[in-house]
Short mmCIF file of C-alpha atoms and ligand atoms in Angstrom, two decimals:
data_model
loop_
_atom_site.label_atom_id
_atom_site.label_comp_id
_atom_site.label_asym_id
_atom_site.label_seq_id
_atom_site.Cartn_x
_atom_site.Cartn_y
_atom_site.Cartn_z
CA UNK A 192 7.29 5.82 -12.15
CA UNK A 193 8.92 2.26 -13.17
CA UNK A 194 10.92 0.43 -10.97
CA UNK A 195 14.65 1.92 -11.11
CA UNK A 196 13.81 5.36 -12.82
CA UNK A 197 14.11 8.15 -11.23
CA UNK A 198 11.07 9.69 -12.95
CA UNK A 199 9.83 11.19 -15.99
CA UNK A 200 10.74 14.65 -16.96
CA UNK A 201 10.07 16.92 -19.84
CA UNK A 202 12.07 19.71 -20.75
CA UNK A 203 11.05 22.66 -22.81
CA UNK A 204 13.05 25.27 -24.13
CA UNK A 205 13.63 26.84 -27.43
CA UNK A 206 17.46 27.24 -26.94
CA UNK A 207 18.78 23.96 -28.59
CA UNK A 208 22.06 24.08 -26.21
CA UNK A 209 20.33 24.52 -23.32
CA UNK A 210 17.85 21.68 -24.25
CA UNK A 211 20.86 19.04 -25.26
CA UNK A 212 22.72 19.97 -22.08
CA UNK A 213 19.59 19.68 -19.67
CA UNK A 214 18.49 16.71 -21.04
CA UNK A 215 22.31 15.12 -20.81
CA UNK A 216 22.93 16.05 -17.48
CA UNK A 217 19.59 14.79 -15.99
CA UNK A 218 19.74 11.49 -18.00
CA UNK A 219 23.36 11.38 -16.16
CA UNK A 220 21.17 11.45 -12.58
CA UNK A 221 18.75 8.28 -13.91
CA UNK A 222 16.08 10.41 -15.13
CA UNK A 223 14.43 9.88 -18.56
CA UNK A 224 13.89 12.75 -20.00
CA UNK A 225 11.67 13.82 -23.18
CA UNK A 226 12.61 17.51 -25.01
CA UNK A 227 10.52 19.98 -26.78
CA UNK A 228 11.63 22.61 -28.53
CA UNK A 229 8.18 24.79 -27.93
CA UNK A 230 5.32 25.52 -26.00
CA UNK A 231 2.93 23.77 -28.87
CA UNK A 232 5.45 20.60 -28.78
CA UNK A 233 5.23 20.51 -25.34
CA UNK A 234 1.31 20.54 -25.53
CA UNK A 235 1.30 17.49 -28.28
CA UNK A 236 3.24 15.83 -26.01
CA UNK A 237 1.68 16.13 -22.52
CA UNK A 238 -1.21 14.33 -24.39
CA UNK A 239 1.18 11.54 -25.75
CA UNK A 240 2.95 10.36 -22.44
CA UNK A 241 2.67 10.73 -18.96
CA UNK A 242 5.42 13.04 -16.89
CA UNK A 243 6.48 13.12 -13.97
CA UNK A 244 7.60 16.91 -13.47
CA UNK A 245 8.18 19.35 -16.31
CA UNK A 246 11.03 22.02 -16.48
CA UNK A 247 9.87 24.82 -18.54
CA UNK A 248 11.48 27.73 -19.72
CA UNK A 249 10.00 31.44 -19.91
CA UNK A 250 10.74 33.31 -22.81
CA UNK A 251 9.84 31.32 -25.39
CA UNK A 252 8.15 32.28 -29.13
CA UNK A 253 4.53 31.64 -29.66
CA UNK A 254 4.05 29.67 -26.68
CA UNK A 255 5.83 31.26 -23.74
CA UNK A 256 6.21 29.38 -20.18
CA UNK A 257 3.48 32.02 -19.10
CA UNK A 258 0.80 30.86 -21.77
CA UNK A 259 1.32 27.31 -21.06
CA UNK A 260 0.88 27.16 -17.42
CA UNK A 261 -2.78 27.99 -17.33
CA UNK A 262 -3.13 25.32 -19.84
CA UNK A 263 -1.50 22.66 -17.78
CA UNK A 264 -3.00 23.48 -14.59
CA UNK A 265 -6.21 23.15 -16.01
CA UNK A 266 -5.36 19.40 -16.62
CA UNK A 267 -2.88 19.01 -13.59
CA UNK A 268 -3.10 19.60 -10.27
CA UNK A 269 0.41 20.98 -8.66
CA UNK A 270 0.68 18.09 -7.08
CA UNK A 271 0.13 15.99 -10.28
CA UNK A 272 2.16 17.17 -12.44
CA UNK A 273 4.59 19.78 -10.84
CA UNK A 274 6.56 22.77 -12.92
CA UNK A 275 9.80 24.32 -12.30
CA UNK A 276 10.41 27.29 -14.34
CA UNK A 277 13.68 28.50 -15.82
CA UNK A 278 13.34 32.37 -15.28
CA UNK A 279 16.32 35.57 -15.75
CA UNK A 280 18.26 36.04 -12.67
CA UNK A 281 17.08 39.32 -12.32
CA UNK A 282 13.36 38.25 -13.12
CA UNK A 283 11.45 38.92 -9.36
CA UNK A 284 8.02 39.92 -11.22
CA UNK A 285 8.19 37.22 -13.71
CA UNK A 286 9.13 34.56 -10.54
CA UNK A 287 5.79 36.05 -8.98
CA UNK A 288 3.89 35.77 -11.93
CA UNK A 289 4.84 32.53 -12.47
CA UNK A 290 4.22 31.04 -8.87
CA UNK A 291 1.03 33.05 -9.62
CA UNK A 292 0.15 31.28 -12.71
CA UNK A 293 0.42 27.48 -11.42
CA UNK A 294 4.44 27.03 -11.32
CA UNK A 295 5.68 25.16 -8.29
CA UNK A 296 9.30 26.20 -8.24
CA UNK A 297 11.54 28.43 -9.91
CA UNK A 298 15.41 27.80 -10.80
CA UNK A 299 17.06 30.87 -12.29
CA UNK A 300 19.38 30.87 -15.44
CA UNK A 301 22.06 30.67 -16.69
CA UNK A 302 20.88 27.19 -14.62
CA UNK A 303 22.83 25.62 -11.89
CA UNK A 304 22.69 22.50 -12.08
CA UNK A 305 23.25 20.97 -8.92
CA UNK A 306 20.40 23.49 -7.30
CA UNK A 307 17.99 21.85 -10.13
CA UNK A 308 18.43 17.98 -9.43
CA UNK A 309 17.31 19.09 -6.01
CA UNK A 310 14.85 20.70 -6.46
CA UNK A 311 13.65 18.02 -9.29
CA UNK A 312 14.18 15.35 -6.53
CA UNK A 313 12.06 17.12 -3.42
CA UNK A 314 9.17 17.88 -5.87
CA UNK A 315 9.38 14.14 -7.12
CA UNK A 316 9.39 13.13 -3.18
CA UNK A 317 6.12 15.41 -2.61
CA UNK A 318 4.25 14.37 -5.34
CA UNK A 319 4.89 10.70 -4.18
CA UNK A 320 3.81 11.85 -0.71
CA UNK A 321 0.36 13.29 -1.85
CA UNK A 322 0.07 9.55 -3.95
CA UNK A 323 0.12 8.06 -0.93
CA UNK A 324 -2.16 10.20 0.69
CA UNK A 325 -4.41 9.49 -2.09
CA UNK A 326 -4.05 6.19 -1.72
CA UNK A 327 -4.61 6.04 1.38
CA UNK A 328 -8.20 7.69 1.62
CA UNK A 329 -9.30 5.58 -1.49
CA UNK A 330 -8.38 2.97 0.51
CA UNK A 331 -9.74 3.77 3.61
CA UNK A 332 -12.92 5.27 2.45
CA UNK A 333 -13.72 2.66 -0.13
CA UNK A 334 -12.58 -0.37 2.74
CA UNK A 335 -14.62 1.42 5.29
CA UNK A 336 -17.85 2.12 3.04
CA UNK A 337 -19.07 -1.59 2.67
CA UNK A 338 -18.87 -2.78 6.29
CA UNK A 339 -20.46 0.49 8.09
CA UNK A 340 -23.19 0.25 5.38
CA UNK A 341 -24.11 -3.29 6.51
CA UNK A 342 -23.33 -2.13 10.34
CA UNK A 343 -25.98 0.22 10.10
CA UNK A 344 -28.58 -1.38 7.95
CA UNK A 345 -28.58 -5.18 10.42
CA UNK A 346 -28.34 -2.21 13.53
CA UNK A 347 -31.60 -0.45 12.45
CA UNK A 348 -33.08 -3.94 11.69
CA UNK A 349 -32.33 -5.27 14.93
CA UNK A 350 -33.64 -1.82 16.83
CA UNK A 351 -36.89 -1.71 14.75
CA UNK A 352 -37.91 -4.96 15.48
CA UNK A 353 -37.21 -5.76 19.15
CA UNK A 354 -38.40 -3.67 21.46
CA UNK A 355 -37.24 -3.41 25.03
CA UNK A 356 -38.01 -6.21 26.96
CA UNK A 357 -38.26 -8.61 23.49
CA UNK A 358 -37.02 -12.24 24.21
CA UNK A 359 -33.54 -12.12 21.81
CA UNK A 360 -34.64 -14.66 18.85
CA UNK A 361 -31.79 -16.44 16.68
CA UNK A 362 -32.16 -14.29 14.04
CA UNK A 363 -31.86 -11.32 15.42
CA UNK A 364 -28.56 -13.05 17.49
CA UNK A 365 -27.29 -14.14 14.35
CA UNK A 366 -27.71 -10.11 13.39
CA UNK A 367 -25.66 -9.05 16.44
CA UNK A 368 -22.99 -10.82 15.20
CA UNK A 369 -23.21 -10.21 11.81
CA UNK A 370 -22.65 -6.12 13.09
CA UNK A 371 -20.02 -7.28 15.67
CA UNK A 372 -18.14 -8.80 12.76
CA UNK A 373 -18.38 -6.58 10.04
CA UNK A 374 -17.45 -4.00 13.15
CA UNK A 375 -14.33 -6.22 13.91
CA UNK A 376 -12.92 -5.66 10.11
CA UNK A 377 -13.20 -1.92 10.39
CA UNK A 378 -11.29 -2.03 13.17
CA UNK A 379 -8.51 -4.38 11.46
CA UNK A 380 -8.62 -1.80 8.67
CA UNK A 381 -8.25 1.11 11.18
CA UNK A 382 -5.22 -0.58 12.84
CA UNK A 383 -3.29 -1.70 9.70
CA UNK A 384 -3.32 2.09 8.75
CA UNK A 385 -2.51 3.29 11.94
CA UNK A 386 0.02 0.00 12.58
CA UNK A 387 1.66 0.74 8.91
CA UNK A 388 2.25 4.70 9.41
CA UNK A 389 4.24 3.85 13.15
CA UNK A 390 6.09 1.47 10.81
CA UNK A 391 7.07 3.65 8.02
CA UNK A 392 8.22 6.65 10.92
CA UNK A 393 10.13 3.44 12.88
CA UNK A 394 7.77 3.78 16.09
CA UNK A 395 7.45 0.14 16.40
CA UNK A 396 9.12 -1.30 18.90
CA UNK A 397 8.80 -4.77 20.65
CA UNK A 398 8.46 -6.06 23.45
CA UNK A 399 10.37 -9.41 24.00
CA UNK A 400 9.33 -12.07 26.43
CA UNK A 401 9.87 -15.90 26.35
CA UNK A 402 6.59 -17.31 24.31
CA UNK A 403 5.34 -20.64 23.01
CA UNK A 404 4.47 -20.23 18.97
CA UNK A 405 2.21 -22.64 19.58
CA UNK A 406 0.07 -20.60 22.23
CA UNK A 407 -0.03 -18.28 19.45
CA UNK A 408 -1.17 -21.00 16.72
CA UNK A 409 -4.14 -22.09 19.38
CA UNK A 410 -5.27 -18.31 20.10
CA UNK A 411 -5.32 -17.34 17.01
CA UNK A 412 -7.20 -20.51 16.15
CA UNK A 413 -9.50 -20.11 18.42
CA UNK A 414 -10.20 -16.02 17.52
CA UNK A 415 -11.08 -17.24 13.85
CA UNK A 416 -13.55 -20.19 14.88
CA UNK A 417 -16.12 -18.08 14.51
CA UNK A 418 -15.11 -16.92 11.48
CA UNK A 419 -14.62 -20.45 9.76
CA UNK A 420 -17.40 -21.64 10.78
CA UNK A 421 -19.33 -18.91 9.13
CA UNK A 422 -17.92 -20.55 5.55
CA UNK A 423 -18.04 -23.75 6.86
CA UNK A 424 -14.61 -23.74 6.68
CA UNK A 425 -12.46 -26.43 8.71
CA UNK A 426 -9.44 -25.41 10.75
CA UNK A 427 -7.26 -27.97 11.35
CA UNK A 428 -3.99 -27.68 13.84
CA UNK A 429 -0.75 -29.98 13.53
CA UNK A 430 1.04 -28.47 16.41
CA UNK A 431 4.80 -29.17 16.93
CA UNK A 432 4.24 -30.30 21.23
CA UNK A 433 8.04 -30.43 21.09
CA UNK A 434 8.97 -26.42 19.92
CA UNK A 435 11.31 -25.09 21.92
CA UNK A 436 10.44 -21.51 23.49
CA UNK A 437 11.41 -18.02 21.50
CA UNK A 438 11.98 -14.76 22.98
CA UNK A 439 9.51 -12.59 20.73
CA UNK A 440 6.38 -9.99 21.23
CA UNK A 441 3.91 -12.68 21.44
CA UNK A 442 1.73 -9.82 20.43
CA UNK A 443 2.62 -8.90 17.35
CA UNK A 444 3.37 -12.31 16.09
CA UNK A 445 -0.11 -13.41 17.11
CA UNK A 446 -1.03 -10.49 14.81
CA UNK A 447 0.74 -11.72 11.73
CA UNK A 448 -0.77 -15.17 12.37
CA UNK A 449 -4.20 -13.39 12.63
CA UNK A 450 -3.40 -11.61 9.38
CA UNK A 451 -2.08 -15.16 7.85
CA UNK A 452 -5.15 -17.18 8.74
CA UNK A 453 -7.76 -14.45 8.23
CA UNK A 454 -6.57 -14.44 4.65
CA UNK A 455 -6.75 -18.17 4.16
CA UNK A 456 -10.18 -18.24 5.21
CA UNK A 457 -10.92 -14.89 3.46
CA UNK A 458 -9.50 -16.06 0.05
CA UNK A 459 -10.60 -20.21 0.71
CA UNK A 460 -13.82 -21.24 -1.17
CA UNK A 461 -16.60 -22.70 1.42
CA UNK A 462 -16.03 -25.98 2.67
CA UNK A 463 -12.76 -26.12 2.55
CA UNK A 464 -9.55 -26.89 5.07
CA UNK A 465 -6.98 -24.73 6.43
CA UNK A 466 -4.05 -26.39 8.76
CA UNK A 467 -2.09 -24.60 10.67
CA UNK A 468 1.14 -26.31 11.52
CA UNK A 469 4.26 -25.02 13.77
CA UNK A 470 7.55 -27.39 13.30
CA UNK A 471 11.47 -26.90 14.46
CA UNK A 472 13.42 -26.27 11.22
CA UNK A 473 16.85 -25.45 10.94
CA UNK A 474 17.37 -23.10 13.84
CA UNK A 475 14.30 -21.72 13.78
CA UNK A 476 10.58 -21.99 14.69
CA UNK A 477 7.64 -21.76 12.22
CA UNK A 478 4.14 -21.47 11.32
CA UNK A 479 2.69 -22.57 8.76
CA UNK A 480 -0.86 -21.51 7.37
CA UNK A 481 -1.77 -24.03 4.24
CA UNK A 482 -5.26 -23.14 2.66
CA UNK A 483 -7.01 -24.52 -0.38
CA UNK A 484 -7.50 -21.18 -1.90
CA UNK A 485 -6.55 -20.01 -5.60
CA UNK A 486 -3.14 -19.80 -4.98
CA UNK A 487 -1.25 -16.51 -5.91
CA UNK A 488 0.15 -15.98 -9.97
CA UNK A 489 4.18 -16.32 -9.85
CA UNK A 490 3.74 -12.08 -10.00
CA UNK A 491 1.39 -12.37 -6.85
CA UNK A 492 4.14 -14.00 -5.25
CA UNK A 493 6.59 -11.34 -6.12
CA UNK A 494 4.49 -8.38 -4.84
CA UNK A 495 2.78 -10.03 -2.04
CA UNK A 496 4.24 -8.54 1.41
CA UNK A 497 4.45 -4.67 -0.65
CA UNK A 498 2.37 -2.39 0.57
CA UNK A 499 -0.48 -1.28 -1.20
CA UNK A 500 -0.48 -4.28 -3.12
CA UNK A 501 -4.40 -5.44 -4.49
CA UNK A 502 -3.64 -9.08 -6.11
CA UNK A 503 -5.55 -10.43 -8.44
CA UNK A 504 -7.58 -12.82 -5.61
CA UNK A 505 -10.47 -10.93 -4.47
CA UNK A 506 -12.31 -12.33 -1.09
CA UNK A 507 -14.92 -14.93 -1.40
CA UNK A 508 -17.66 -13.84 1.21
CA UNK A 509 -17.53 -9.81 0.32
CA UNK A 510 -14.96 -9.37 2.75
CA UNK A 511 -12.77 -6.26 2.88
CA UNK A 512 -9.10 -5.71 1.74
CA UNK A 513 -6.80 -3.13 2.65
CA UNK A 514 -3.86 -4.30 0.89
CA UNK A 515 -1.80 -3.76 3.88
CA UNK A 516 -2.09 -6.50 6.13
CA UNK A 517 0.92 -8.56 4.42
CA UNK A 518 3.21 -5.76 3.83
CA UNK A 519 2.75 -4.75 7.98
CA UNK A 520 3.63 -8.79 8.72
CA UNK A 521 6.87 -8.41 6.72
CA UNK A 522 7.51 -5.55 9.04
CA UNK A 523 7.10 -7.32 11.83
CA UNK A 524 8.65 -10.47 10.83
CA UNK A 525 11.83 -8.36 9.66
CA UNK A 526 12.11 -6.65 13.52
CA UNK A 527 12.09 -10.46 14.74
CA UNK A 528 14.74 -10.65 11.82
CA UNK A 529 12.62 -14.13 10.81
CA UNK A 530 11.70 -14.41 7.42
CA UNK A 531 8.40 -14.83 5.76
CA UNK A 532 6.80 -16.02 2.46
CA UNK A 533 4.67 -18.33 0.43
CA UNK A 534 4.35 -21.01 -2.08
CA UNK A 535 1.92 -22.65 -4.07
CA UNK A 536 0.78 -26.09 -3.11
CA UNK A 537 1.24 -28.63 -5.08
CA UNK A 538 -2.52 -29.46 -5.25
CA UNK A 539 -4.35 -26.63 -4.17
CA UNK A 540 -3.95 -23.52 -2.53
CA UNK A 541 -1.08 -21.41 -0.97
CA UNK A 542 0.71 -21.75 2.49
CA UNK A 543 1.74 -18.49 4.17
CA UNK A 544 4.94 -19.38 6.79
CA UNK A 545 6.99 -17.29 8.57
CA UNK A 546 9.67 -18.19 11.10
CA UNK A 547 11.32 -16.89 14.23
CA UNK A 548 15.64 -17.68 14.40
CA UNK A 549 16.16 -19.82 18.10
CA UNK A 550 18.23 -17.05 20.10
CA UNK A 551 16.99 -14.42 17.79
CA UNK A 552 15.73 -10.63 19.38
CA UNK A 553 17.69 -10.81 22.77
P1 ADP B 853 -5.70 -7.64 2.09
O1 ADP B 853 -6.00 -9.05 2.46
O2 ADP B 853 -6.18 -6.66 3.08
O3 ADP B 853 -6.04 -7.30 0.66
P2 ADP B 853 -2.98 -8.43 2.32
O4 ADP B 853 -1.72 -7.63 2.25
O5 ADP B 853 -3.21 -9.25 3.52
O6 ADP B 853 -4.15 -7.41 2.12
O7 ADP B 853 -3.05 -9.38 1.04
C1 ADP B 853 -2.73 -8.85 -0.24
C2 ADP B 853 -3.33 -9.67 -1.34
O8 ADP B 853 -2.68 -10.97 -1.38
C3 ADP B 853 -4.80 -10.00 -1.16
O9 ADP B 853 -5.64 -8.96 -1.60
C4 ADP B 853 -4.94 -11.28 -2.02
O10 ADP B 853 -5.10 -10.95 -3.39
C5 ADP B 853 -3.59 -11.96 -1.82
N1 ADP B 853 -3.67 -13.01 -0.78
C6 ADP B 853 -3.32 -12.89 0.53
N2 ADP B 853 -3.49 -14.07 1.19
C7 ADP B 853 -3.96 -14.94 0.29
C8 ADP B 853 -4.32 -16.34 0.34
N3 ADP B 853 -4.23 -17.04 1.46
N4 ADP B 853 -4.75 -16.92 -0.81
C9 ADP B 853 -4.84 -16.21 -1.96
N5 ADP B 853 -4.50 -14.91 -2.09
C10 ADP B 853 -4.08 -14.26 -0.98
#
């Protein structure tokens, strides 16, 4: 669905009044909305363009409603592409039949149209809802796939070859940590899901104490040294020594600077430097990660912090991506009611920031 429709629909019927006056009134409610006057226009067109939800009528010639379901559902899923029939008022068996045959919902006629926006609307919302369920288990099972299968294969390496009572060598310490930190992204991956969904039902809730951003900068610093170092990447701290204290869940924020630096390093070519500044500006405190990365496209920019949203950068050492972890720091920036973004640097690279208002979150 585009941004600012309300969804594609499709109406067939064979009544040309009824078809003119369905497809005003739900073109009146922000739908766009194709007709076809039979079952085999209907066909031709299902193959042309992609819809949303179809209303179909019954009693039709050649085609009827009943002859097309079975053809649709054997393309579309219910929730891919659901149907709501227009049946007789009277019409129980033919309701049955066509629930039976693949319909999702029925509206009876002469149709009222009120009853059918809302039904048009919750089948629209459910559909979206079994998108993002989708989504969420290609996600999670293509996100989870690549670390557990080098988990396992640097585990069974490291059990096969040292047996109890083996001195630990370098190599098989460097293997260790190899599993600890392919284990450590699973878990980020785990928690963004689980972190996102408390979002999106509003079971988030901070807890406020007065904090330093700069402890924050140094932790999270310090968490990621490993991490650097592993593609030779330099971390490099300008710390504001005069930043007044905020009250804020030092918590959380230290998870959207996590999320802020473990990008830079994930998206920064080997070698490279990443600062991480904190400065007093205007009222507010911030943090500022500055990689020399690829940058994002101006349309990067624009869907960065929404959820789901895979950018054109991919990782440079076959790191993992949820697509999450930018949308859940907007989140968390917004219940601080800070503000987050980034630019491009002039030179090279992007710089992540967010900042925290002084007096903000009492
Ligand atoms: P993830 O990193 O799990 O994919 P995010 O929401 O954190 O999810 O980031 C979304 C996308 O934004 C990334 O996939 C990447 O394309 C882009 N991105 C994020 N941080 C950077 C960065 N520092 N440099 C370049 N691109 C980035």
């Amino acid at each position: 669905m585009k941004k600012g429709d309300q969804g594609h629909l499709l109406v067939v019927d064979d009544n040309e009044m009824n078809r003119d006056m369905l497809s005003r009134r739900l073109k009146r409610e922000g739908f766009t909305v194709v007709v076809a006057e039979d079952g085999h226009q209907a066909l031709q067109l299902l193959k042309q363009h992609k819809f949303d939800l179809i209303v179909l009528d019954i009693m039709m010639p050649g085609l009827s409603g009943f002859d097309m379901l079975p053809m649709i559902r054997s393309e579309y899923t219910l929730a891919e592409l659901p149907v709501i029939m227009a049946t007789a008022k009277d019409g129980s068996a033919d309701i049955v039949e066509a629930l039976r045959l693949g319909a999702n919902d029925y509206v009876t006629k002469p149709i009222n149209f009120p009853v059918l926006v809302a039904r048009v609307r919750i089948h629209l919302q459910l559909k979206q809802l079994s998108q993002l369920k989708d989504e969420f288990l290609r996600i999670a099972s293509h996100d989870l796939k690549n670390p557990l299968s080098t988990i396992l294969m640097s585990a069974h390496l490291v059990r096969d070859r040292v047996p109890p009572g083996f001195m630990m060598t370098e190599q098989f310490y460097n293997m260790l940590s190899f599993i600890v930190r392919r284990g450590e992204e699973m878990q980020r991956i785990v928690r963004d899901f689980l972190d996102f969904q408390a979002m999106e039902d509003g079971k988030i809730a901070l807890e406020l104490a007065l904090i330093n951003l700069n402890d924050v900068a140094r932790d999270v610093v310090q968490s990621n040294s490993e991490y650097a170092e592993s593609k030779h990447i330099i971390l490099y701290t300008e710390l504001d020594e005069t930043l007044p204290q905020i009250r804020a869940d030092g918590v959380r924020l230290a998870q959207v600077a996590q999320n802020l630096l473990g990008n830079a390093i994930k998206f920064s070519p080997n070698g490279s430097i990443t600062y991480i500044r904190t400065n007093n500006h205007e009222g507010a405190v911030m943090l500022e990660i500055c990689d020399a990365g690829p940058g994002l496209t101006e349309d990067d920019i624009q869907k960065a912090f929404t959820k789901y949203s895979r950018l054109s950068n991919k990782p440079t050492g076959g790191e993992s991506s949820s697509g999450l972890g930018l949308a859940i720091c907007k989140q968390m920036i917004d219940l601080h009611s800070g503000k987050i973004g980034v630019y491009n640097n002039p030179e090279q690279g992007a710089t992540f920031w967010f900042s925290i208002p002084l007096g903000s979150s009492s």
